[in-house]
Each structure stands twice: as structure tokens, then as C-alpha cells.
Amino acid sequence: MFKIGDYVVKPNTGICRIEDIVFMSLVGKEKKQYYVLLPIDDDRAKLYVTTDADRTRLRPVMTTDESREFIKRIADIEAVWVPNDKMREQQYKEAFKTNEPESLVAIIKNLYSRSQIRIAQGKKVTSTDEKYYKQAEKALYSELAFSLGVEMEEIINKVAGLITK
């Protein structure tokens, strides 16, 4: 169980600070314990997640050492290639749900390769690919920057070359 003040990663939201742990009941449901989360990049939002949420719903932000080790492994993480457009989008959604940084790297690598192929063919990058690419980059790079205490630009410069290999 997390404590008040801990930083966690929530899929599709990013890094949040646990502001409080409260008991409450939602309409028609029994009283449960919830984390009160404040996303670090939206000071007006407040989210509630049950304290019994699994790792796919909340996980601790990588430590500085974990981030350094993760960056060293980025070049070895395989891209997930799915040729079918509908299946590929479903694969991206599933990867985000895992709430694991390795899944984000796999998405970024796949989308980078796809965009290079499409550009070489004289085609534009699809809006779906662009959306997931930006979403995966933001999630990954913001966590690495936060845990290493550096600006996102520094992470982008450090990691982009590893992803495009």
C-alpha cells in the first residue's frame, strides 16, 4: 500500500502525488478506501483510486537508479509489429493498460519505424499513430525526467537515439 506523499504512475494520467487516503462510498456501492491523487501536470484535477488497485492501475514512479538502469536497456527492448491497423491500435491500448515503461518503448519504437516507412513511401503518418506516439513519449519521458530530476528535453536528447536504433 502506498503512503500519503508517494508519487505513483496512473495510466493515461501520468505521475500523481498521493494527497490523502480516505474512506468513502460512491453511489450504490459499499464504503471503500481510496487514494486521493493529484496529477503533477494538472493542479486542478483530483482523482480517486481504490487502495486495492493492482499494479496496472497504479505503480510507484521509477527511482533514480531504476531509471538509469531502464535507460541502459532501452536499445534492447523489442518493438511490437502488428500489420493490421485495427489490431495495432488495440495493441497500443493494451500496452498503455499494462502501465509498464517497457510497453511504452515498444510502442514508440514501432511507431517510429512505421512513420519512417510511410514517409519513405511518400505517405503521411496516420493521425492514430501520431496520437499514440505522442502519448507514449510524454508518459515515458516525463517519468524518466521526474525520477532523474532533469528537464524533459534532456531525457528526449538522451533517449531518442536509443529508441531509433
Coordinates of N, CA, C and O in Angstrom, one line a residue:
M1 N 0.8 -1.2 0.0 CA 0.0 0.0 0.0 C 0.9 1.2 0.0 O 1.9 1.3 0.6
F2 N 0.5 2.2 -0.8 CA 1.2 3.5 -0.8 C 0.9 4.4 0.4 O -0.1 4.1 1.1
K3 N 1.7 5.4 0.6 CA 1.5 6.3 1.7 C 1.2 7.7 1.1 O 1.6 8.0 0.0
I4 N 0.7 8.5 2.0 CA 0.5 9.9 1.6 C 1.8 10.6 1.3 O 2.8 10.4 2.0
G5 N 1.9 11.3 0.2 CA 3.1 11.9 -0.3 C 3.9 11.1 -1.3 O 4.8 11.6 -2.0
D6 N 3.5 9.8 -1.5 CA 4.2 9.0 -2.5 C 3.8 9.5 -3.9 O 2.7 10.0 -4.1
Y7 N 4.7 9.2 -4.9 CA 4.4 9.5 -6.3 C 4.1 8.2 -7.0 O 4.9 7.2 -6.8
V8 N 3.1 8.2 -7.8 CA 2.7 7.0 -8.5 C 2.4 7.3 -9.9 O 2.2 8.5 -10.3
V9 N 2.4 6.3 -10.8 CA 2.1 6.4 -12.2 C 0.7 5.8 -12.4 O 0.5 4.6 -12.1
K10 N -0.2 6.6 -13.0 CA -1.5 6.1 -13.4 C -1.6 6.1 -14.9 O -1.4 7.2 -15.5
P11 N -2.0 5.0 -15.5 CA -2.1 5.1 -17.0 C -3.1 6.2 -17.5 O -4.1 6.5 -16.8
N12 N -2.7 6.8 -18.6 CA -3.5 7.8 -19.2 C -3.5 9.1 -18.4 O -4.1 10.1 -18.8
T13 N -2.9 9.1 -17.2 CA -2.9 10.4 -16.4 C -1.4 10.8 -16.2 O -1.1 12.0 -16.3
G14 N -0.6 9.8 -15.9 CA 0.8 10.1 -15.7 C 1.1 10.1 -14.2 O 0.5 9.4 -13.4
I15 N 2.1 10.9 -13.8 CA 2.6 10.9 -12.4 C 1.6 11.7 -11.6 O 1.2 12.8 -11.9
C16 N 1.3 11.1 -10.4 CA 0.4 11.7 -9.5 C 1.0 11.6 -8.1 O 1.8 10.7 -7.8
R17 N 0.7 12.6 -7.2 CA 1.1 12.5 -5.8 C -0.1 12.1 -5.0 O -1.2 12.6 -5.2
I18 N 0.1 11.2 -4.1 CA -1.0 10.8 -3.2 C -1.2 11.9 -2.1 O -0.3 12.1 -1.3
E19 N -2.3 12.6 -2.2 CA -2.6 13.7 -1.3 C -3.2 13.2 0.0 O -2.9 13.7 1.1
D20 N -4.0 12.1 -0.1 CA -4.7 11.6 1.1 C -5.2 10.2 0.8 O -5.2 9.7 -0.3
I21 N -5.6 9.6 1.9 CA -6.2 8.2 1.8 C -7.5 8.3 2.6 O -7.4 8.7 3.8
V22 N -8.6 8.1 1.9 CA -9.9 8.4 2.6 C -10.8 7.2 2.4 O -10.7 6.4 1.5
F23 N -11.8 7.1 3.3 CA -12.9 6.1 3.2 C -14.1 6.9 2.7 O -14.4 8.0 3.1
M24 N -14.7 6.3 1.7 CA -16.0 6.9 1.1 C -16.8 5.9 0.4 O -16.2 4.8 0.0
S25 N -18.0 6.2 0.2 CA -18.8 5.3 -0.6 C -19.4 6.0 -1.8 O -19.9 7.1 -1.7
L26 N -19.3 5.4 -3.0 CA -19.8 6.0 -4.2 C -21.3 5.6 -4.3 O -21.7 4.6 -3.6
V27 N -22.0 6.3 -5.0 CA -23.5 6.0 -5.1 C -23.7 4.5 -5.4 O -23.2 3.9 -6.4
G28 N -24.5 3.9 -4.5 CA -24.8 2.5 -4.7 C -23.7 1.5 -4.4 O -23.9 0.3 -4.7
K29 N -22.6 1.9 -3.9 CA -21.5 1.0 -3.6 C -21.2 1.0 -2.1 O -21.5 2.0 -1.4
E30 N -20.5 0.0 -1.7 CA -20.1 -0.1 -0.3 C -18.9 0.9 0.0 O -18.2 1.3 -0.9
K31 N -18.8 1.2 1.2 CA -17.7 2.1 1.6 C -16.3 1.4 1.4 O -16.1 0.3 1.8
K32 N -15.4 2.1 0.7 CA -14.1 1.6 0.4 C -13.0 2.7 0.7 O -13.3 3.9 0.8
Q33 N -11.8 2.2 0.8 CA -10.7 3.1 1.0 C -10.1 3.5 -0.4 O -10.0 2.7 -1.3
Y34 N -9.9 4.8 -0.5 CA -9.4 5.4 -1.8 C -8.1 6.2 -1.6 O -8.0 6.9 -0.6
Y35 N -7.3 6.2 -2.6 CA -6.2 7.2 -2.7 C -6.7 8.4 -3.3 O -7.5 8.3 -4.3
V36 N -6.4 9.6 -2.8 CA -6.7 10.9 -3.5 C -5.5 11.3 -4.2 O -4.4 11.5 -3.6
L37 N -5.6 11.3 -5.5 CA -4.4 11.6 -6.4 C -4.5 13.0 -7.0 O -5.5 13.4 -7.5
L38 N -3.3 13.6 -7.0 CA -3.2 14.9 -7.6 C -2.2 14.8 -8.8 O -1.0 14.6 -8.5
P39 N -2.6 14.8 -10.0 CA -1.7 14.8 -11.2 C -0.7 15.9 -11.1 O -1.1 17.1 -10.8
I40 N 0.6 15.7 -11.3 CA 1.6 16.7 -11.2 C 1.5 17.8 -12.3 O 2.0 18.9 -12.1
D41 N 0.9 17.4 -13.4 CA 0.8 18.4 -14.5 C -0.6 19.0 -14.7 O -0.9 19.6 -15.7
D42 N -1.4 18.8 -13.7 CA -2.8 19.4 -13.7 C -3.2 19.7 -12.3 O -3.8 18.9 -11.6
D43 N -2.9 21.0 -11.8 CA -3.2 21.3 -10.4 C -4.7 21.5 -10.1 O -5.0 21.7 -9.0
R44 N -5.6 21.3 -11.1 CA -7.0 21.4 -10.8 C -7.7 20.1 -10.7 O -8.8 20.0 -10.3
A45 N -7.0 19.0 -11.1 CA -7.6 17.7 -11.1 C -7.4 17.0 -9.8 O -6.3 17.2 -9.1
K46 N -8.3 16.1 -9.5 CA -8.2 15.3 -8.3 C -8.9 14.0 -8.7 O -10.0 13.9 -9.1
L47 N -8.1 12.9 -8.5 CA -8.6 11.6 -8.9 C -8.7 10.6 -7.6 O -8.0 10.8 -6.7
Y48 N -9.6 9.7 -7.7 CA -9.8 8.7 -6.6 C -9.6 7.3 -7.2 O -10.3 7.0 -8.2
V49 N -8.7 6.6 -6.6 CA -8.5 5.2 -7.0 C -8.5 4.3 -5.7 O -7.9 4.7 -4.7
T50 N -9.2 3.2 -5.8 CA -9.2 2.3 -4.6 C -7.8 1.9 -4.2 O -7.0 1.7 -5.1
T51 N -7.7 1.7 -2.9 CA -6.4 1.3 -2.4 C -6.1 -0.2 -2.8 O -4.9 -0.6 -2.7
D52 N -7.0 -0.9 -3.2 CA -6.8 -2.3 -3.6 C -6.5 -2.4 -5.1 O -6.5 -3.5 -5.6
A53 N -6.2 -1.3 -5.7 CA -5.9 -1.3 -7.2 C -4.6 -2.0 -7.4 O -3.7 -2.0 -6.6
D54 N -4.6 -2.8 -8.5 CA -3.4 -3.5 -8.8 C -2.4 -2.7 -9.5 O -2.6 -1.5 -9.8
R55 N -1.2 -3.3 -9.9 CA -0.1 -2.5 -10.5 C -0.5 -1.9 -11.8 O 0.1 -0.9 -12.3
T56 N -1.5 -2.5 -12.5 CA -1.9 -1.9 -13.8 C -2.6 -0.6 -13.6 O -2.7 0.2 -14.5
R57 N -3.2 -0.4 -12.4 CA -3.9 0.9 -12.2 C -3.0 1.9 -11.5 O -3.1 3.1 -11.8
L58 N -2.0 1.5 -10.7 CA -1.1 2.4 -10.0 C 0.2 1.6 -9.8 O 0.2 0.5 -9.4
R59 N 1.3 2.3 -10.0 CA 2.6 1.7 -9.7 C 3.5 2.9 -9.2 O 3.3 4.0 -9.6
P60 N 4.5 2.5 -8.4 CA 5.4 3.6 -8.0 C 6.2 4.2 -9.2 O 6.5 3.5 -10.1
V61 N 6.5 5.4 -9.1 CA 7.4 6.1 -10.1 C 8.8 5.4 -9.9 O 9.2 5.1 -8.8
M62 N 9.4 5.2 -11.1 CA 10.8 4.6 -11.0 C 11.7 5.5 -10.1 O 11.6 6.7 -10.2
T63 N 12.6 4.8 -9.4 CA 13.6 5.5 -8.6 C 14.6 6.0 -9.6 O 14.7 5.6 -10.8
T64 N 15.5 6.9 -9.1 CA 16.6 7.3 -9.9 C 17.5 6.2 -10.5 O 17.8 6.1 -11.7
D65 N 17.8 5.2 -9.6 CA 18.6 4.1 -10.0 C 17.8 3.2 -11.1 O 18.4 2.8 -12.0
E66 N 16.5 3.0 -10.8 CA 15.7 2.2 -11.8 C 15.7 2.9 -13.1 O 15.7 2.3 -14.2
S67 N 15.6 4.2 -13.1 CA 15.5 5.0 -14.4 C 16.8 4.9 -15.1 O 16.8 4.7 -16.4
R68 N 17.9 5.0 -14.4 CA 19.2 4.9 -15.1 C 19.4 3.5 -15.7 O 19.9 3.3 -16.8
E69 N 19.0 2.4 -15.0 CA 19.1 1.1 -15.5 C 18.2 0.9 -16.6 O 18.5 0.2 -17.6
F70 N 17.0 1.4 -16.5 CA 16.0 1.3 -17.6 C 16.5 1.9 -18.9 O 16.4 1.3 -20.0
I71 N 17.1 3.1 -18.8 CA 17.7 3.8 -20.0 C 18.7 2.9 -20.7 O 18.8 2.8 -21.9
K72 N 19.5 2.2 -19.9 CA 20.5 1.3 -20.4 C 19.9 0.2 -21.2 O 20.5 -0.4 -22.1
R73 N 18.7 -0.2 -20.9 CA 18.0 -1.4 -21.5 C 17.2 -1.0 -22.7 O 16.7 -1.9 -23.4
I74 N 16.9 0.3 -22.9 CA 16.0 0.7 -24.0 C 16.4 0.2 -25.3 O 15.5 -0.3 -26.1
A75 N 17.6 0.2 -25.7 CA 18.0 -0.3 -27.1 C 17.7 -1.8 -27.2 O 17.4 -2.2 -28.4
D76 N 17.6 -2.5 -26.2 CA 17.3 -4.0 -26.3 C 15.8 -4.3 -26.3 O 15.4 -5.5 -26.5
I77 N 15.0 -3.4 -26.0 CA 13.5 -3.6 -25.9 C 13.0 -3.7 -27.4 O 13.3 -2.9 -28.2
E78 N 12.3 -4.8 -27.6 CA 11.8 -5.1 -29.0 C 10.5 -4.2 -29.3 O 9.7 -4.0 -28.4
A79 N 10.4 -3.8 -30.5 CA 9.2 -3.1 -31.0 C 8.2 -4.2 -31.3 O 8.6 -5.3 -31.6
V80 N 6.9 -3.9 -31.1 CA 5.9 -4.9 -31.3 C 5.3 -4.5 -32.7 O 4.7 -3.4 -32.8
W81 N 5.5 -5.3 -33.7 CA 5.0 -5.0 -35.0 C 3.7 -5.7 -35.3 O 3.6 -7.0 -35.2
V82 N 2.6 -5.0 -35.6 CA 1.3 -5.5 -35.9 C 0.9 -4.9 -37.2 O 0.6 -3.7 -37.2
P83 N 0.8 -5.7 -38.3 CA 0.5 -5.1 -39.6 C -1.0 -4.6 -39.7 O -1.2 -3.6 -40.5
N84 N -1.9 -5.2 -39.1 CA -3.3 -4.8 -39.2 C -3.6 -3.5 -38.4 O -3.3 -3.5 -37.2
D85 N -4.2 -2.5 -39.0 CA -4.4 -1.2 -38.4 C -5.3 -1.3 -37.1 O -4.9 -0.8 -36.1
K86 N -6.4 -2.0 -37.2 CA -7.3 -2.1 -36.1 C -6.6 -2.9 -34.9 O -6.8 -2.6 -33.8
M87 N -5.9 -4.0 -35.3 CA -5.2 -4.8 -34.3 C -4.1 -4.0 -33.6 O -3.9 -4.1 -32.4
R88 N -3.5 -3.1 -34.4 CA -2.3 -2.3 -33.9 C -2.9 -1.3 -32.9 O -2.3 -1.2 -31.8
E89 N -4.0 -0.7 -33.2 CA -4.5 0.3 -32.2 C -4.9 -0.4 -30.9 O -4.7 0.1 -29.8
Q90 N -5.5 -1.6 -31.0 CA -5.8 -2.4 -29.8 C -4.6 -2.8 -29.1 O -4.6 -2.7 -27.8
Q91 N -3.5 -3.1 -29.8 CA -2.2 -3.4 -29.1 C -1.7 -2.2 -28.3 O -1.2 -2.4 -27.2
Y92 N -1.8 -1.0 -28.9 CA -1.4 0.2 -28.2 C -2.2 0.4 -27.0 O -1.6 0.7 -25.9
K93 N -3.5 0.2 -27.1 CA -4.3 0.4 -25.9 C -4.0 -0.6 -24.8 O -3.9 -0.2 -23.6
E94 N -3.8 -1.8 -25.2 CA -3.4 -2.8 -24.2 C -2.0 -2.5 -23.6 O -1.8 -2.7 -22.4
A95 N -1.1 -2.0 -24.4 CA 0.2 -1.7 -23.8 C 0.1 -0.6 -22.8 O 0.8 -0.6 -21.8
F96 N -0.7 0.4 -23.1 CA -0.9 1.5 -22.1 C -1.5 1.0 -20.8 O -1.1 1.4 -19.7
K97 N -2.4 0.0 -20.9 CA -3.1 -0.5 -19.7 C -2.1 -1.3 -18.8 O -2.3 -1.4 -17.6
T98 N -1.0 -1.8 -19.4 CA -0.1 -2.6 -18.6 C 0.6 -1.7 -17.6 O 1.2 -2.1 -16.6
N99 N 0.7 -0.4 -17.9 CA 1.4 0.6 -17.0 C 2.8 0.3 -16.8 O 3.4 0.5 -15.7
E100 N 3.5 -0.3 -17.8 CA 4.9 -0.6 -17.7 C 5.7 0.2 -18.8 O 5.3 0.3 -19.9
P101 N 6.9 0.8 -18.3 CA 7.7 1.6 -19.3 C 8.1 0.8 -20.5 O 8.3 1.4 -21.6
E102 N 8.4 -0.5 -20.3 CA 8.8 -1.3 -21.5 C 7.8 -1.3 -22.6 O 8.1 -1.3 -23.8
S103 N 6.5 -1.3 -22.2 CA 5.5 -1.3 -23.2 C 5.5 0.0 -24.0 O 5.2 0.1 -25.2
L104 N 5.7 1.1 -23.3 CA 5.8 2.4 -23.9 C 6.9 2.5 -24.9 O 6.8 3.0 -26.0
V105 N 8.1 1.9 -24.6 CA 9.2 1.9 -25.5 C 8.9 1.1 -26.7 O 9.2 1.5 -27.9
A106 N 8.2 -0.1 -26.5 CA 7.8 -0.9 -27.7 C 6.9 -0.1 -28.6 O 7.0 -0.2 -29.8
I107 N 5.9 0.6 -28.1 CA 5.0 1.5 -28.9 C 5.8 2.5 -29.6 O 5.7 2.7 -30.8
I108 N 6.7 3.2 -28.9 CA 7.5 4.3 -29.6 C 8.3 3.8 -30.7 O 8.4 4.3 -31.8
K109 N 9.0 2.6 -30.4 CA 9.9 2.0 -31.5 C 9.0 1.6 -32.7 O 9.4 1.9 -33.8
N110 N 7.9 1.0 -32.4 CA 7.0 0.6 -33.5 C 6.6 1.8 -34.4 O 6.6 1.8 -35.6
L111 N 6.1 2.8 -33.7 CA 5.5 3.9 -34.4 C 6.6 4.7 -35.1 O 6.4 5.3 -36.2
Y112 N 7.8 4.8 -34.5 CA 8.9 5.4 -35.2 C 9.2 4.7 -36.5 O 9.3 5.3 -37.6
S113 N 9.3 3.4 -36.5 CA 9.6 2.6 -37.7 C 8.5 2.8 -38.7 O 8.8 3.0 -39.9
R114 N 7.2 2.7 -38.3 CA 6.1 2.9 -39.2 C 6.1 4.3 -39.8 O 5.9 4.4 -41.0
S115 N 6.4 5.3 -39.1 CA 6.5 6.6 -39.6 C 7.6 6.8 -40.7 O 7.4 7.4 -41.7
Q116 N 8.7 6.2 -40.4 CA 9.8 6.2 -41.4 C 9.5 5.5 -42.7 O 9.8 6.0 -43.8
I117 N 8.8 4.4 -42.6 CA 8.4 3.6 -43.7 C 7.4 4.5 -44.5 O 7.5 4.6 -45.8
R118 N 6.4 5.0 -43.9 CA 5.3 5.8 -44.6 C 5.9 7.0 -45.2 O 5.6 7.4 -46.4
I119 N 6.8 7.7 -44.6 CA 7.5 8.9 -45.1 C 8.3 8.5 -46.4 O 8.2 9.2 -47.4
A120 N 9.0 7.4 -46.3 CA 9.8 6.9 -47.4 C 8.9 6.6 -48.6 O 9.3 6.7 -49.8
Q121 N 7.7 6.2 -48.3 CA 6.7 5.8 -49.4 C 6.0 7.1 -49.9 O 5.1 7.0 -50.7
G122 N 6.3 8.2 -49.3 CA 5.6 9.5 -49.7 C 4.2 9.6 -49.1 O 3.4 10.4 -49.5
K123 N 4.0 8.9 -48.0 CA 2.7 9.0 -47.3 C 2.9 9.8 -46.0 O 4.0 9.9 -45.5
K124 N 1.8 10.2 -45.5 CA 1.8 10.9 -44.2 C 1.6 9.9 -43.1 O 1.1 8.8 -43.3
V125 N 2.1 10.3 -41.9 CA 1.9 9.5 -40.7 C 0.4 9.6 -40.3 O -0.2 10.7 -40.4
T126 N -0.2 8.5 -40.0 CA -1.6 8.5 -39.6 C -1.9 9.2 -38.3 O -1.0 9.3 -37.5
S127 N -3.0 9.8 -38.2 CA -3.4 10.6 -37.0 C -3.4 9.6 -35.8 O -3.0 10.1 -34.7
T128 N -3.8 8.4 -36.0 CA -3.8 7.4 -34.9 C -2.4 7.2 -34.4 O -2.1 7.2 -33.2
D129 N -1.5 6.9 -35.3 CA -0.1 6.7 -35.0 C 0.5 7.9 -34.3 O 1.2 7.7 -33.3
E130 N 0.2 9.0 -34.8 CA 0.8 10.2 -34.2 C 0.3 10.4 -32.8 O 1.0 10.8 -31.9
K131 N -1.0 10.2 -32.6 CA -1.6 10.3 -31.2 C -0.9 9.4 -30.2 O -0.5 9.8 -29.1
Y132 N -0.8 8.1 -30.6 CA -0.2 7.2 -29.6 C 1.3 7.4 -29.4 O 1.8 7.2 -28.4
Y133 N 1.9 7.9 -30.5 CA 3.4 8.2 -30.4 C 3.6 9.3 -29.4 O 4.4 9.1 -28.5
K134 N 2.8 10.4 -29.5 CA 3.0 11.5 -28.6 C 2.6 11.1 -27.2 O 3.3 11.5 -26.2
Q135 N 1.5 10.3 -27.0 CA 1.1 9.9 -25.7 C 2.1 9.0 -25.0 O 2.4 9.2 -23.9
A136 N 2.7 8.1 -25.8 CA 3.7 7.2 -25.2 C 5.0 8.0 -24.9 O 5.6 7.7 -23.8
E137 N 5.4 8.9 -25.7 CA 6.6 9.7 -25.4 C 6.4 10.5 -24.2 O 7.3 10.5 -23.3
K138 N 5.3 11.2 -24.1 CA 5.0 12.0 -22.9 C 5.0 11.2 -21.6 O 5.7 11.6 -20.7
A139 N 4.4 10.1 -21.6 CA 4.3 9.2 -20.5 C 5.7 8.7 -20.1 O 6.1 8.8 -18.9
L140 N 6.5 8.2 -21.0 CA 7.8 7.7 -20.7 C 8.8 8.8 -20.3 O 9.4 8.7 -19.3
Y141 N 8.9 9.8 -21.1 CA 9.9 10.9 -20.9 C 9.6 11.7 -19.7 O 10.5 12.1 -19.0
S142 N 8.3 11.9 -19.3 CA 8.0 12.7 -18.1 C 8.4 11.9 -16.9 O 8.9 12.4 -15.9
E143 N 8.2 10.6 -16.9 CA 8.5 9.8 -15.7 C 10.1 9.7 -15.6 O 10.6 9.9 -14.5
L144 N 10.8 9.5 -16.7 CA 12.2 9.5 -16.6 C 12.8 10.8 -16.1 O 13.7 10.9 -15.3
A145 N 12.3 11.9 -16.7 CA 12.7 13.3 -16.3 C 12.4 13.5 -14.8 O 13.3 14.0 -14.0
F146 N 11.2 13.1 -14.3 CA 10.8 13.3 -12.9 C 11.8 12.6 -12.0 O 12.3 13.1 -11.0
S147 N 12.0 11.3 -12.3 CA 12.8 10.4 -11.4 C 14.2 10.8 -11.4 O 14.9 10.6 -10.4
L148 N 14.7 11.4 -12.5 CA 16.1 11.8 -12.6 C 16.3 13.2 -12.2 O 17.5 13.7 -12.1
G149 N 15.2 14.0 -12.0 CA 15.3 15.4 -11.6 C 15.9 16.3 -12.7 O 16.7 17.2 -12.4
V150 N 15.6 16.0 -14.0 CA 16.1 16.8 -15.1 C 14.9 17.2 -15.9 O 13.8 16.8 -15.8
E151 N 15.2 18.1 -16.8 CA 14.2 18.6 -17.8 C 13.9 17.6 -18.8 O 14.7 16.8 -19.2
M152 N 12.7 17.6 -19.3 CA 12.2 16.6 -20.3 C 13.1 16.7 -21.6 O 13.4 15.6 -22.2
E153 N 13.5 17.8 -22.0 CA 14.4 18.0 -23.2 C 15.7 17.2 -23.0 O 16.1 16.6 -24.0
E154 N 16.2 17.1 -21.8 CA 17.4 16.4 -21.6 C 17.2 14.9 -21.8 O 18.0 14.2 -22.4
I155 N 16.0 14.4 -21.3 CA 15.7 13.0 -21.5 C 15.4 12.7 -23.0 O 15.9 11.7 -23.5
I156 N 14.7 13.6 -23.6 CA 14.5 13.4 -25.1 C 15.8 13.2 -25.8 O 15.9 12.3 -26.6
N157 N 16.7 14.1 -25.6 CA 18.0 14.1 -26.2 C 18.8 12.8 -25.9 O 19.4 12.2 -26.8
K158 N 18.7 12.3 -24.7 CA 19.4 11.1 -24.3 C 18.7 9.9 -24.8 O 19.4 8.9 -25.2
V159 N 17.4 9.8 -24.8 CA 16.7 8.6 -25.1 C 16.4 8.4 -26.6 O 16.3 7.3 -27.1
A160 N 16.1 9.5 -27.3 CA 15.7 9.4 -28.7 C 16.6 8.6 -29.5 O 16.2 7.8 -30.3
G161 N 17.9 8.7 -29.4 CA 18.9 8.0 -30.1 C 18.8 6.5 -29.8 O 19.1 5.6 -30.7
L162 N 18.5 6.1 -28.6 CA 18.4 4.7 -28.2 C 17.2 4.1 -28.8 O 17.2 2.9 -29.2
I163 N 16.1 4.8 -29.0 CA 14.8 4.3 -29.5 C 14.9 4.1 -31.0 O 14.3 3.2 -31.5
T164 N 15.6 5.0 -31.7 CA 15.6 5.0 -33.1 C 16.7 4.0 -33.7 O 16.8 4.0 -34.9
K165 N 17.3 3.3 -32.8 CA 18.4 2.3 -33.3 C 17.7 1.1 -33.9 O 16.7 0.6 -33.4

